[in-house]
XYZ file of C-alpha atoms in Angstrom:
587
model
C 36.171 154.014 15.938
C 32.811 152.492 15.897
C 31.857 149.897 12.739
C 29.420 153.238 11.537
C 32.844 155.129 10.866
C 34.965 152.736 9.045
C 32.165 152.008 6.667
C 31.352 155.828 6.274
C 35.167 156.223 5.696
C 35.317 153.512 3.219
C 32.234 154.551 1.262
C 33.216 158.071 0.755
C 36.805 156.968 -0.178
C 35.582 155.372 -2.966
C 32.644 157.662 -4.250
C 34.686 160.866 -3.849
C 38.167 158.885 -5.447
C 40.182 159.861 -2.264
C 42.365 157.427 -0.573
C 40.426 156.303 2.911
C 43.703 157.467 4.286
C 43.067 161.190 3.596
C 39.811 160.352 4.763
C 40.956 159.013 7.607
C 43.277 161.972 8.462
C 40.195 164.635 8.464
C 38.702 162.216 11.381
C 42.105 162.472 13.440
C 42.621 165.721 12.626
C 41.338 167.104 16.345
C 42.460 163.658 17.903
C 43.595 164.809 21.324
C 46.855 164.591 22.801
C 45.872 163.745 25.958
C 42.374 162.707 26.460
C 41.008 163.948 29.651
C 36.877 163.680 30.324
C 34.520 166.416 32.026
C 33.623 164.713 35.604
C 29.621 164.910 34.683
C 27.983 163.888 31.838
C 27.166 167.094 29.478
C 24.021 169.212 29.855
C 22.100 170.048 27.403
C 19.595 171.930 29.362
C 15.713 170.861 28.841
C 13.813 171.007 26.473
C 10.880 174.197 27.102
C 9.217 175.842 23.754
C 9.467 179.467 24.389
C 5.939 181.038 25.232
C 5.991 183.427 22.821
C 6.581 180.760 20.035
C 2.926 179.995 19.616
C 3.524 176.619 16.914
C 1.115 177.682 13.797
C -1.169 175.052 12.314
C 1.293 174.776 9.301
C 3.989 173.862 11.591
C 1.774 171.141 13.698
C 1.169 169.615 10.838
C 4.802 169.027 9.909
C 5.602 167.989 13.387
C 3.119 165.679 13.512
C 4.310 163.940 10.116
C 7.838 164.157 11.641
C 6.809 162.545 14.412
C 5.495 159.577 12.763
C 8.719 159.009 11.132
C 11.071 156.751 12.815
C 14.488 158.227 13.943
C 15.457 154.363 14.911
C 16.118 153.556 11.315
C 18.036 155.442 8.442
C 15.169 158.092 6.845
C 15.709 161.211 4.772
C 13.601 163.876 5.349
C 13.770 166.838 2.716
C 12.015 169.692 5.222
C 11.101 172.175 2.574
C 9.706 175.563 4.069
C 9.252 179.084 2.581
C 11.549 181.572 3.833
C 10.309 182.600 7.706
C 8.176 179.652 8.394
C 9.854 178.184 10.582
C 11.543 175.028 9.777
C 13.995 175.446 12.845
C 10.769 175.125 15.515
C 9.510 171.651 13.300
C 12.839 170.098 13.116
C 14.074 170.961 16.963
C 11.166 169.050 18.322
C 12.755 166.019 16.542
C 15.647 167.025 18.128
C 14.293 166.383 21.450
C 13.136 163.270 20.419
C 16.503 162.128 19.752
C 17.770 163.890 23.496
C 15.197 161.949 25.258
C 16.673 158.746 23.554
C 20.454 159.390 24.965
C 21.849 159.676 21.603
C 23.963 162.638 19.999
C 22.686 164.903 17.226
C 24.155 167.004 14.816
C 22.939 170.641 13.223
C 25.171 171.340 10.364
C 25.131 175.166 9.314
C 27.162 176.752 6.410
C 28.980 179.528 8.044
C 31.373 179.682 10.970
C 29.950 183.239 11.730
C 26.074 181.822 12.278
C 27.317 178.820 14.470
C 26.741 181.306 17.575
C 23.919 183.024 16.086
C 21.822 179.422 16.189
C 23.162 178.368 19.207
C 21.500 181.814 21.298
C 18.235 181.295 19.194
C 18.447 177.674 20.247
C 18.669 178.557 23.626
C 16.554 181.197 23.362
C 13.632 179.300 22.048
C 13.877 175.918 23.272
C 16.197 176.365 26.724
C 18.413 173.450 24.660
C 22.458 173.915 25.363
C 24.386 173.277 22.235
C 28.091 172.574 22.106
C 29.744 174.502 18.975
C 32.231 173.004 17.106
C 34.184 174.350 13.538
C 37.442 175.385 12.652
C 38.043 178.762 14.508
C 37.641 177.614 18.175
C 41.089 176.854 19.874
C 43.003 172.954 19.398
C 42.202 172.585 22.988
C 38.582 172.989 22.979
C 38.550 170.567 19.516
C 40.497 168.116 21.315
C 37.725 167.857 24.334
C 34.622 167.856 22.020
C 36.538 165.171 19.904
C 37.233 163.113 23.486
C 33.562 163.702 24.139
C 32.121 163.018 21.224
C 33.503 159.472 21.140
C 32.609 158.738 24.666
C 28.843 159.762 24.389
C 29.715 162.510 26.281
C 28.473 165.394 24.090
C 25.118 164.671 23.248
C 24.664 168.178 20.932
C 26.193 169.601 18.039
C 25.902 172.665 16.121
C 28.998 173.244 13.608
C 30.610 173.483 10.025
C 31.155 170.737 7.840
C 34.317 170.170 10.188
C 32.149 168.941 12.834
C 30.806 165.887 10.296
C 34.648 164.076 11.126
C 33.461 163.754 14.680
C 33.689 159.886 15.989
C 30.158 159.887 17.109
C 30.036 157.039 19.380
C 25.546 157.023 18.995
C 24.137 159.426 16.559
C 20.608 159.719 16.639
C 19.765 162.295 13.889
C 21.766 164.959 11.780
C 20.056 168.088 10.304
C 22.251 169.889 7.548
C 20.107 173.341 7.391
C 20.185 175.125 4.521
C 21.483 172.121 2.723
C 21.558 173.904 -1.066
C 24.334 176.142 0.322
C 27.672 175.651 -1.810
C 29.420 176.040 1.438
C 29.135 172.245 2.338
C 31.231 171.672 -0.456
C 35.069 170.797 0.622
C 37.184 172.427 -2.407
C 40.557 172.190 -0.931
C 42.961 168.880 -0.715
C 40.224 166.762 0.283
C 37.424 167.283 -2.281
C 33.720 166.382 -1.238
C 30.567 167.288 -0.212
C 29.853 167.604 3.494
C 26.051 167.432 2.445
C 26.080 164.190 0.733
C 28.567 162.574 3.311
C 25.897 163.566 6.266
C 23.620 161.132 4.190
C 26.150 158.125 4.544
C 26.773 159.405 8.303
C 22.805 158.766 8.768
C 22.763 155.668 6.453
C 25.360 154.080 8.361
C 24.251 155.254 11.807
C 20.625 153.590 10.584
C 19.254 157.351 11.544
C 17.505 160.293 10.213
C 18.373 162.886 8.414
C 16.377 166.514 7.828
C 17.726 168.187 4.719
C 16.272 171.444 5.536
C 15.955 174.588 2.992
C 13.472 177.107 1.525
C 15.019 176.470 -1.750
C 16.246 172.975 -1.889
C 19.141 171.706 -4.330
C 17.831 170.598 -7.859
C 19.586 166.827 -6.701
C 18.058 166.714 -3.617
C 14.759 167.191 -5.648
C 15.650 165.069 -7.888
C 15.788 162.544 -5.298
C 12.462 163.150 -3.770
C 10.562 162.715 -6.923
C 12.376 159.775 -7.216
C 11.055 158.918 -3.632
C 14.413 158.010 -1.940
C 13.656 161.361 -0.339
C 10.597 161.892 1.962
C 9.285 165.557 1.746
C 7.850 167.647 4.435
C 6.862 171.145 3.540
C 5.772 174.326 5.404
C 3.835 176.398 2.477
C 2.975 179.275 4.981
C 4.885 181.628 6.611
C 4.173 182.295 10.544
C 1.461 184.490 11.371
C 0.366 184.067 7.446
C 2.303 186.823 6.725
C 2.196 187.285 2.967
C 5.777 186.272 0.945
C 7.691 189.615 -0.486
C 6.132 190.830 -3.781
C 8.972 190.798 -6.585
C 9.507 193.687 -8.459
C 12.121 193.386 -11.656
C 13.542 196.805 -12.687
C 14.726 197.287 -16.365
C 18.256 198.851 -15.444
C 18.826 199.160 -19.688
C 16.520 202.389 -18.954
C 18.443 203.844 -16.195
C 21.539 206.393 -15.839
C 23.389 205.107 -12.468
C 24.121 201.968 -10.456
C 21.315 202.570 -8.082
C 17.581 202.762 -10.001
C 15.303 205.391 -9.252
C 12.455 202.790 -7.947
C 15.114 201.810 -5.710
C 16.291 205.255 -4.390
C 12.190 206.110 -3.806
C 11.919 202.681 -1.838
C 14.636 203.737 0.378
C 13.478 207.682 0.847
C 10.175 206.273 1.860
C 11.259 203.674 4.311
C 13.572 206.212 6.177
C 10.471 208.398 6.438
C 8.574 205.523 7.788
C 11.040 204.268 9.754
C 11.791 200.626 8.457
C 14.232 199.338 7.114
C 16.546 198.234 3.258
C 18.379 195.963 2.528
C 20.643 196.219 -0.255
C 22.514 193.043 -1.963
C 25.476 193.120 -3.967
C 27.508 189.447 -4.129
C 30.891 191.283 -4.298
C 33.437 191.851 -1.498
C 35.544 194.557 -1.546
C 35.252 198.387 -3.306
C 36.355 197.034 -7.054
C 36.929 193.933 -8.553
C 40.000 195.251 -10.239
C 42.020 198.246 -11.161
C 43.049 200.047 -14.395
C 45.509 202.751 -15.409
C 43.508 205.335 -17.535
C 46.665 206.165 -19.259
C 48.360 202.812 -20.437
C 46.046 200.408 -19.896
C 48.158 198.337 -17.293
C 46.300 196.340 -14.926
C 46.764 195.283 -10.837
C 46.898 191.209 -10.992
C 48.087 188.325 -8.300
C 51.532 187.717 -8.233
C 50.344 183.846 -7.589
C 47.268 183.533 -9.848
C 45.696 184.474 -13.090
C 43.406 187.069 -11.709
C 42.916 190.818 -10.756
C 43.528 192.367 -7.545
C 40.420 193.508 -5.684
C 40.665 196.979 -4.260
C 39.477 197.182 -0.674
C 39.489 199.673 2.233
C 39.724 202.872 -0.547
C 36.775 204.274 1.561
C 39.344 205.383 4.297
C 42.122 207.806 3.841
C 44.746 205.175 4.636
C 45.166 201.766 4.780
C 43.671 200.951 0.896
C 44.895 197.698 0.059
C 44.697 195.164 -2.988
C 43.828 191.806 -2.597
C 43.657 188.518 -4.220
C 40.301 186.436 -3.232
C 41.823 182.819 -4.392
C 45.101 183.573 -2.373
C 44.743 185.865 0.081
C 47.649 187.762 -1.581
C 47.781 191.716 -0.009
C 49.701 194.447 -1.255
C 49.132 198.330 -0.148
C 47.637 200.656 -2.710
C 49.818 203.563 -3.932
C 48.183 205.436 -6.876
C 51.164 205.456 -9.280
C 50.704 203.097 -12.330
C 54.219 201.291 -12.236
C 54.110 200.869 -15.975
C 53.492 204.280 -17.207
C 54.484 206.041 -13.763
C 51.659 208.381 -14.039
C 50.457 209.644 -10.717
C 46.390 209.466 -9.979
C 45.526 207.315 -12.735
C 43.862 204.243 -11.745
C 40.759 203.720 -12.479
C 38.258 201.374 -10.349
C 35.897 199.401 -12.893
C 33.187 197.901 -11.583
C 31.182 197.378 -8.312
C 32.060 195.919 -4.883
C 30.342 196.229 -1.093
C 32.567 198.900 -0.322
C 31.750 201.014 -3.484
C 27.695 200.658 -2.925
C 27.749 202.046 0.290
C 29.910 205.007 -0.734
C 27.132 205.639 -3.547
C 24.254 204.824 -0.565
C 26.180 207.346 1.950
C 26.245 210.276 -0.846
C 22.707 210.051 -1.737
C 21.210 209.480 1.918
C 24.173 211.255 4.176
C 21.753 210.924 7.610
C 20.875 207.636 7.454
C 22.547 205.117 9.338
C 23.801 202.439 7.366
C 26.407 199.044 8.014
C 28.353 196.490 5.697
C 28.123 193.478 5.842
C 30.562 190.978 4.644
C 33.063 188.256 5.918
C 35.515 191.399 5.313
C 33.819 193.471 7.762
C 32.293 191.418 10.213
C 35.632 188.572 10.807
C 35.050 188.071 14.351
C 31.441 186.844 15.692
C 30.833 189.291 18.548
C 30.989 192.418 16.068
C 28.896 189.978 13.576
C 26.210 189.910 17.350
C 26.695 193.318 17.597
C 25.314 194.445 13.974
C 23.045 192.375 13.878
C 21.349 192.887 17.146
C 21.283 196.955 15.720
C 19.537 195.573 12.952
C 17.206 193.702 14.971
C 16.350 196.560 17.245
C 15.589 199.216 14.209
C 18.867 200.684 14.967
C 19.954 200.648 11.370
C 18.566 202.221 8.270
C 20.439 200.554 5.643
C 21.695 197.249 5.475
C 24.256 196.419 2.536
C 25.216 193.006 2.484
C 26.982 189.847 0.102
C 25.725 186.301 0.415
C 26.212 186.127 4.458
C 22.914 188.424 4.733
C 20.702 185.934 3.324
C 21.360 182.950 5.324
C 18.969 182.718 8.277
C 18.018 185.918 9.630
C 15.222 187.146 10.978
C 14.370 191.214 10.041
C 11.436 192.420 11.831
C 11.768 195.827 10.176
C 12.817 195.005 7.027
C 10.530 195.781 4.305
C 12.629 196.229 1.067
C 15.392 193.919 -0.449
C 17.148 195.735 -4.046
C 19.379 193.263 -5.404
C 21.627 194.494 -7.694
C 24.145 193.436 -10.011
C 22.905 189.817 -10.356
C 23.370 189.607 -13.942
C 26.910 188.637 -13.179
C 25.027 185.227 -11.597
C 23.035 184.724 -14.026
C 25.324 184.345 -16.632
C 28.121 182.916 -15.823
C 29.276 179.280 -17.598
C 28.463 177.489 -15.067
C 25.670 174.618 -15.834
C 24.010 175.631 -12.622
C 24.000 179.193 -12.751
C 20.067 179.846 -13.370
C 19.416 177.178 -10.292
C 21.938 179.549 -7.968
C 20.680 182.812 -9.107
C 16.504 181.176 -7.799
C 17.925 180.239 -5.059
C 19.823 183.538 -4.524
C 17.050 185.602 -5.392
C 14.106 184.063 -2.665
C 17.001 183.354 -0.061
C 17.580 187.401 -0.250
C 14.597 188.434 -0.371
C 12.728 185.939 1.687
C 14.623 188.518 4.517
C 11.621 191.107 3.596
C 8.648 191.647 5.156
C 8.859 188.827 8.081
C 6.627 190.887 10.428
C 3.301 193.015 9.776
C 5.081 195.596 7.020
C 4.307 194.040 3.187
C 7.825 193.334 2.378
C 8.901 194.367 -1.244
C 11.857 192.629 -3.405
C 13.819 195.251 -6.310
C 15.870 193.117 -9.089
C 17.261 195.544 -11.078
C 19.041 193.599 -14.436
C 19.931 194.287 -17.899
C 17.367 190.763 -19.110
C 14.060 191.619 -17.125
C 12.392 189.007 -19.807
C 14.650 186.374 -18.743
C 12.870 183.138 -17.478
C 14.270 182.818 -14.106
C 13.450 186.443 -13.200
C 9.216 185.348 -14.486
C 9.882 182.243 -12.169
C 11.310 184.207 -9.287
C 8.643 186.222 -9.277
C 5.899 183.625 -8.708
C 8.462 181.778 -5.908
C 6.872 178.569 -7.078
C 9.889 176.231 -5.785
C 8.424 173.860 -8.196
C 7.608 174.953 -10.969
C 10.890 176.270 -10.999
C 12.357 172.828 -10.484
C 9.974 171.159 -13.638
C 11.831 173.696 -15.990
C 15.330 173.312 -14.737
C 15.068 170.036 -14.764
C 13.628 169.486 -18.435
C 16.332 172.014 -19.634
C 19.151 169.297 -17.481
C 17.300 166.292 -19.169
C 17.746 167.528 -22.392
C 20.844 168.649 -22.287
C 22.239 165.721 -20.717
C 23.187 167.468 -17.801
C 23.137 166.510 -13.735
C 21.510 165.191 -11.982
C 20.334 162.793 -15.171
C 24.795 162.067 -15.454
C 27.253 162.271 -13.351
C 30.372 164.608 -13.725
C 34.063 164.329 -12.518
C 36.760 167.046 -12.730
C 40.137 166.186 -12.924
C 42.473 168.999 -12.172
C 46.155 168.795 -12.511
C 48.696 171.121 -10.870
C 51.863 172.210 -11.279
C 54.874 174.572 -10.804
C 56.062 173.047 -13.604
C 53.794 174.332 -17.025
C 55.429 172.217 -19.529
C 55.576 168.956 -17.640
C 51.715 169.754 -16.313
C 50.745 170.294 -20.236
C 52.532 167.243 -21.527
C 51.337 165.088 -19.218
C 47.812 166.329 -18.961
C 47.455 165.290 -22.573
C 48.931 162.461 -21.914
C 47.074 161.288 -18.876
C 43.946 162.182 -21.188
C 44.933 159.891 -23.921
C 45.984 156.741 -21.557
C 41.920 157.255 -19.355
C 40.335 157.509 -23.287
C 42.750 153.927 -24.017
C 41.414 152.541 -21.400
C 37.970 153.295 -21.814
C 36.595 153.458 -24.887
C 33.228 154.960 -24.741
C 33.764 157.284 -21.912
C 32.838 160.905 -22.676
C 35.583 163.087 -21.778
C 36.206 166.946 -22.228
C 39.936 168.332 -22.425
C 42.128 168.469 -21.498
C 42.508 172.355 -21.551
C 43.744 175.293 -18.992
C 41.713 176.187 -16.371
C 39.460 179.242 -15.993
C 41.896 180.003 -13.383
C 45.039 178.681 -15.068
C 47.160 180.010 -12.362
C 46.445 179.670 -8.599
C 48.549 179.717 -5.583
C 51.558 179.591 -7.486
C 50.979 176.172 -9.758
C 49.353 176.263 -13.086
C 46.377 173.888 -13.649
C 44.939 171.994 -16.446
C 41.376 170.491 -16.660
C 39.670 167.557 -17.410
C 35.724 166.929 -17.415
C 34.528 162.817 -17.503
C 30.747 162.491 -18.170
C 29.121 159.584 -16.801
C 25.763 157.366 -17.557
C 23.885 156.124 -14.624
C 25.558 153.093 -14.499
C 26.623 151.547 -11.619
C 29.341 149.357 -12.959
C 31.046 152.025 -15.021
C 31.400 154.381 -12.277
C 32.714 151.319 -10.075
C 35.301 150.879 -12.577
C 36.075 154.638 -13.838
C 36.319 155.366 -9.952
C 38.756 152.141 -9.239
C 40.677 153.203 -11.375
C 40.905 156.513 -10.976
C 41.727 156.617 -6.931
C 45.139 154.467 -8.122
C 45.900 157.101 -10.693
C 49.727 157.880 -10.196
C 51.237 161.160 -11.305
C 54.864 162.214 -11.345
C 56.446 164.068 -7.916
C 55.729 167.396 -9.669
C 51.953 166.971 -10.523
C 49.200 166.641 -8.204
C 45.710 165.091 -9.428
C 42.498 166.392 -7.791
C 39.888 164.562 -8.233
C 36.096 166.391 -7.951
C 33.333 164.271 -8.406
C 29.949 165.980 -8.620
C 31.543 169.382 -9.028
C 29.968 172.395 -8.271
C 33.151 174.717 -9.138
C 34.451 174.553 -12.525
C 37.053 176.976 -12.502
């Protein structure tokens, strides 16, 4: 490994409180067996702008502010663009730059499923070849982009977080695109934030690095007023075709799931032949299910939580599943408390439930699903997409994967329901994910000549965010999130690390959580610390799990020693520590 690595490895060791070791164990982790080179050096085609890609003013203008940016020494570049105007076309000619140079670049996306998606429009649009790289593609092919990323072989990149432990022998530029996504955030045995370890990548590589989004993270604004962040932004979208109007619909003065506005929206558009969208952040047909009779409730054998019914839609093959887990079991309507038969009831409102209500009210129309559940592999993911592309599809009903990156040219109307679930959840950044949310979604609307139209039907139509989602004023949003975090002493203004503890064991985890609480508070006196006390999700995978929130000044010395000593924190065999530092889960 190059001196970039080691110093990258020994950075986010300490600043994430995980031993360089573990760190060191994601960059073997595709380390290949036998390392055998391609006899050529890797294409990566050349660079042509497609013809039909006419660059708008708006977009020249970036470019040429890009251009006059260095990529030869460490820059961040916060490439802020309203949903379709084309941030991909600005940053890929910076891209080229970097090609032209001989030196590797790197185009982090949130989603295994989109990976191929950018790659065709990449070489659809600019006749650039780029190697994909994440999780899902065979040990073998790792193993060679690993070999060839450390030899200078592989000059570009498009992957998951994953593809951030390559041993880039010359990097030249990473771009983490749609950087606000919660995605980039590692939440399993290794804990940290792909996003923020890009930025020590670049830092390290003395290179630049695009943060691109239409709705940037409150931090990475935070860092641009600050001006350790320089900001690029695209303000128009191509063709100046006009930004979605936002409609909120007051759902406390209608009778079913789906409001009238919403139903006439979607009558008219399959008279006029374009298209809806529909947007409901829940997998599955119910979140959980509930004997009418006795009361008694489906939960995970493994964790705290209900089962999720799934696949009721077809006459066999219903199923309940856990979403922290993965735990299955086959659904048989017989409550095996009160051994009534037929007596579950499904509360609530998943994917699968919407488009049963959607099919019963518009039985002609053609209409698709789409979720991680129904759209696992990346060809059928292609294949729906390309229907929705051609006008093939009437109805679109989709979770979170719809709004990242698409381009609709017949969609003209975006409902979004159930988002008051979002919106009020505990979490500090709740209001900040249900903006973003809400202009990710329904930037999909209206990207060619039709007048696209956003529905958000909620229960609080006078709440704030929904007035501030309406004028998609990135910041003015910002301003008022930010003097609500000030003042409540909240991030980015301190910093915040979870401690979770884990356990088979729930007396030893409780006694010692306590314990571990009292011996961090001994040894520092002033810190501010919350807890210990059982998790949201008490119960996961098997272990039980107790919580512990530190609050931290912006101090540099504090956090130098709270983090020390922290990473040498010993626990007994039983008990694992996870440390989370700048969490964005808080379950």
């Amino acid at each position: 490994f190059n001196e970039e690595i080691l110093k990258s490895i020994k950075f986010i060791s300490h600043y994430s409180c995980n031993k360089s070791s573990l760190i060191l164990k994601l960059f073997l982790s595709n380390f290949p067996k036998k390392i055998t080179y391609s006899p050529s050096q890797c294409s990566y085609g050349n660079f042509k702008l497609n013809k039909k890609l006419l660059l708008t003013a708006d977009q020249k203008t970036a470019i040429n502010k890009l251009s006059n940016i260095s990529f030869k020494k460490f820059n961040v570049i916060l490439l802020e663009g309203v949903t379709g105007s084309g941030k991909t076309r600005v940053y890929m000619q910076k891209v080229k730059e970097v090609l032209d140079n001989d030196l590797q670049c790197l185009i982090l996306v949130p989603e295994i499923i989109l990976t191929s998606q950018w790659v065709i429009e990449i070489q659809n649009d600019f006749g650039l070849n780029a190697t994909v790289f994440h999780s899902s593609i065979s040990k073998k092919e790792r193993e060679r982009i690993w070999a060839e990323s450390n030899s200078n072989k592989v000059k570009l990149i498009i992957g998951t977080r994953s593809a951030l432990f390559l041993p880039f022998k010359s990097l030249g530029l990473i771009v983490v695109d749609e950087e606000h996504d919660g995605s980039y955030k590692q939440e399993e045995h290794v804990i940290l934030n792909a996003r923020d370890f890009s930025i020590v990548r670049a830092k390290n590589s003395n290179c630049m690095i695009i943060l691109s989004s239409a709705t940037p993270s409150i931090e990475t604004y935070h860092n641009a007023t600050l001006k350790k962040f320089k900001v690029i932004r695209l303000l128009k979208r191509v063709k100046d075709i006009n930004l979605p109007k936002m409609n909120i619909i007051d759902m406390r003065k209608e009778t079913g799931v789906i409001s009238s506005q919403l139903m006439k929206k979607i009558k008219y558009n399959l008279e006029s032949k374009a298209q809806t969208l529909i947007f409901i952040n829940k997998r599955g047909y119910a979140p959980f299910v509930i004997c009418k009779k006795c009361g008694f409730s489906k939960v995970c054998n493994n964790c705290n939580t209900s089962l999720v019914m799934h696949n009721y839609l077809k006459k066999t093959g219903a199923f309940l599943l856990c979403h922290h887990c993965n735990y299955r079991e086959n659904f048989l309507n017989v409550c095996p408390s009160c051994k009534n038969r037929g007596s579950f009831d499904f509360s609530g409102f998943g994917i699968e439930k919407i488009s049963e209500i959607i099919s019963n009210m518009f039985p002609t129309a053609k209409i698709c699903t789409l979720s991680s559940d129904t759209t696992q592999s990346s060809s059928k993911f292609r294949k729906i997409v390309s229907e929705i592309v051609s006008n093939k599809i009437n109805i679109i009903i989709g979770t979170q994967l719809i709004s990242k990156g698409h381009n609709f040219p017949f969609l003209k109307t975006v409902g979004i329901i159930s988002i008051d679930n979002l919106i009020n959840d505990f979490d500090f950044r709740s209001f900040e994910k249900t903006f973003q949310q809400i202009n990710q979604v329904g930037g999909r609307a209206g990207r060619k000549e039709l007048q696209g139209e956003v529905l958000i039907q909620t229960l609080q139509p006078h709440h704030p965010i929904f007035e501030l989602s309406k004028s998609q004023d990135n910041l003015k949003f910002v301003e008022w999130e930010l003097q609500s975090r000030e003042k409540n002493n909240q991030p980015p203004y301190v910093n915040y690390i979870s401690l979770i503890f884990t356990s088979r064991n729930e007396n030893s985890l409780t006694n010692f959580a306590y314990s571990a609480s009292k011996e961090i508070k001994n040894n520092f006196a002033n810190l501010k610390i919350y807890g210990p006390a059982p998790a949201i999700l008490y119960k996961k995978k098997t272990k039980f799990r107790y919580r512990l929130l530190i609050k931290l000044d912006k101090d540099n010395n504090i956090q130098k020693k709270i983090k020390n000593y922290l990473i040498k924190f010993e626990t007994p065999h039983d008990i694992k520590l996870y440390i989370d530092v700048d969490p964005l889960n808080f379950i």
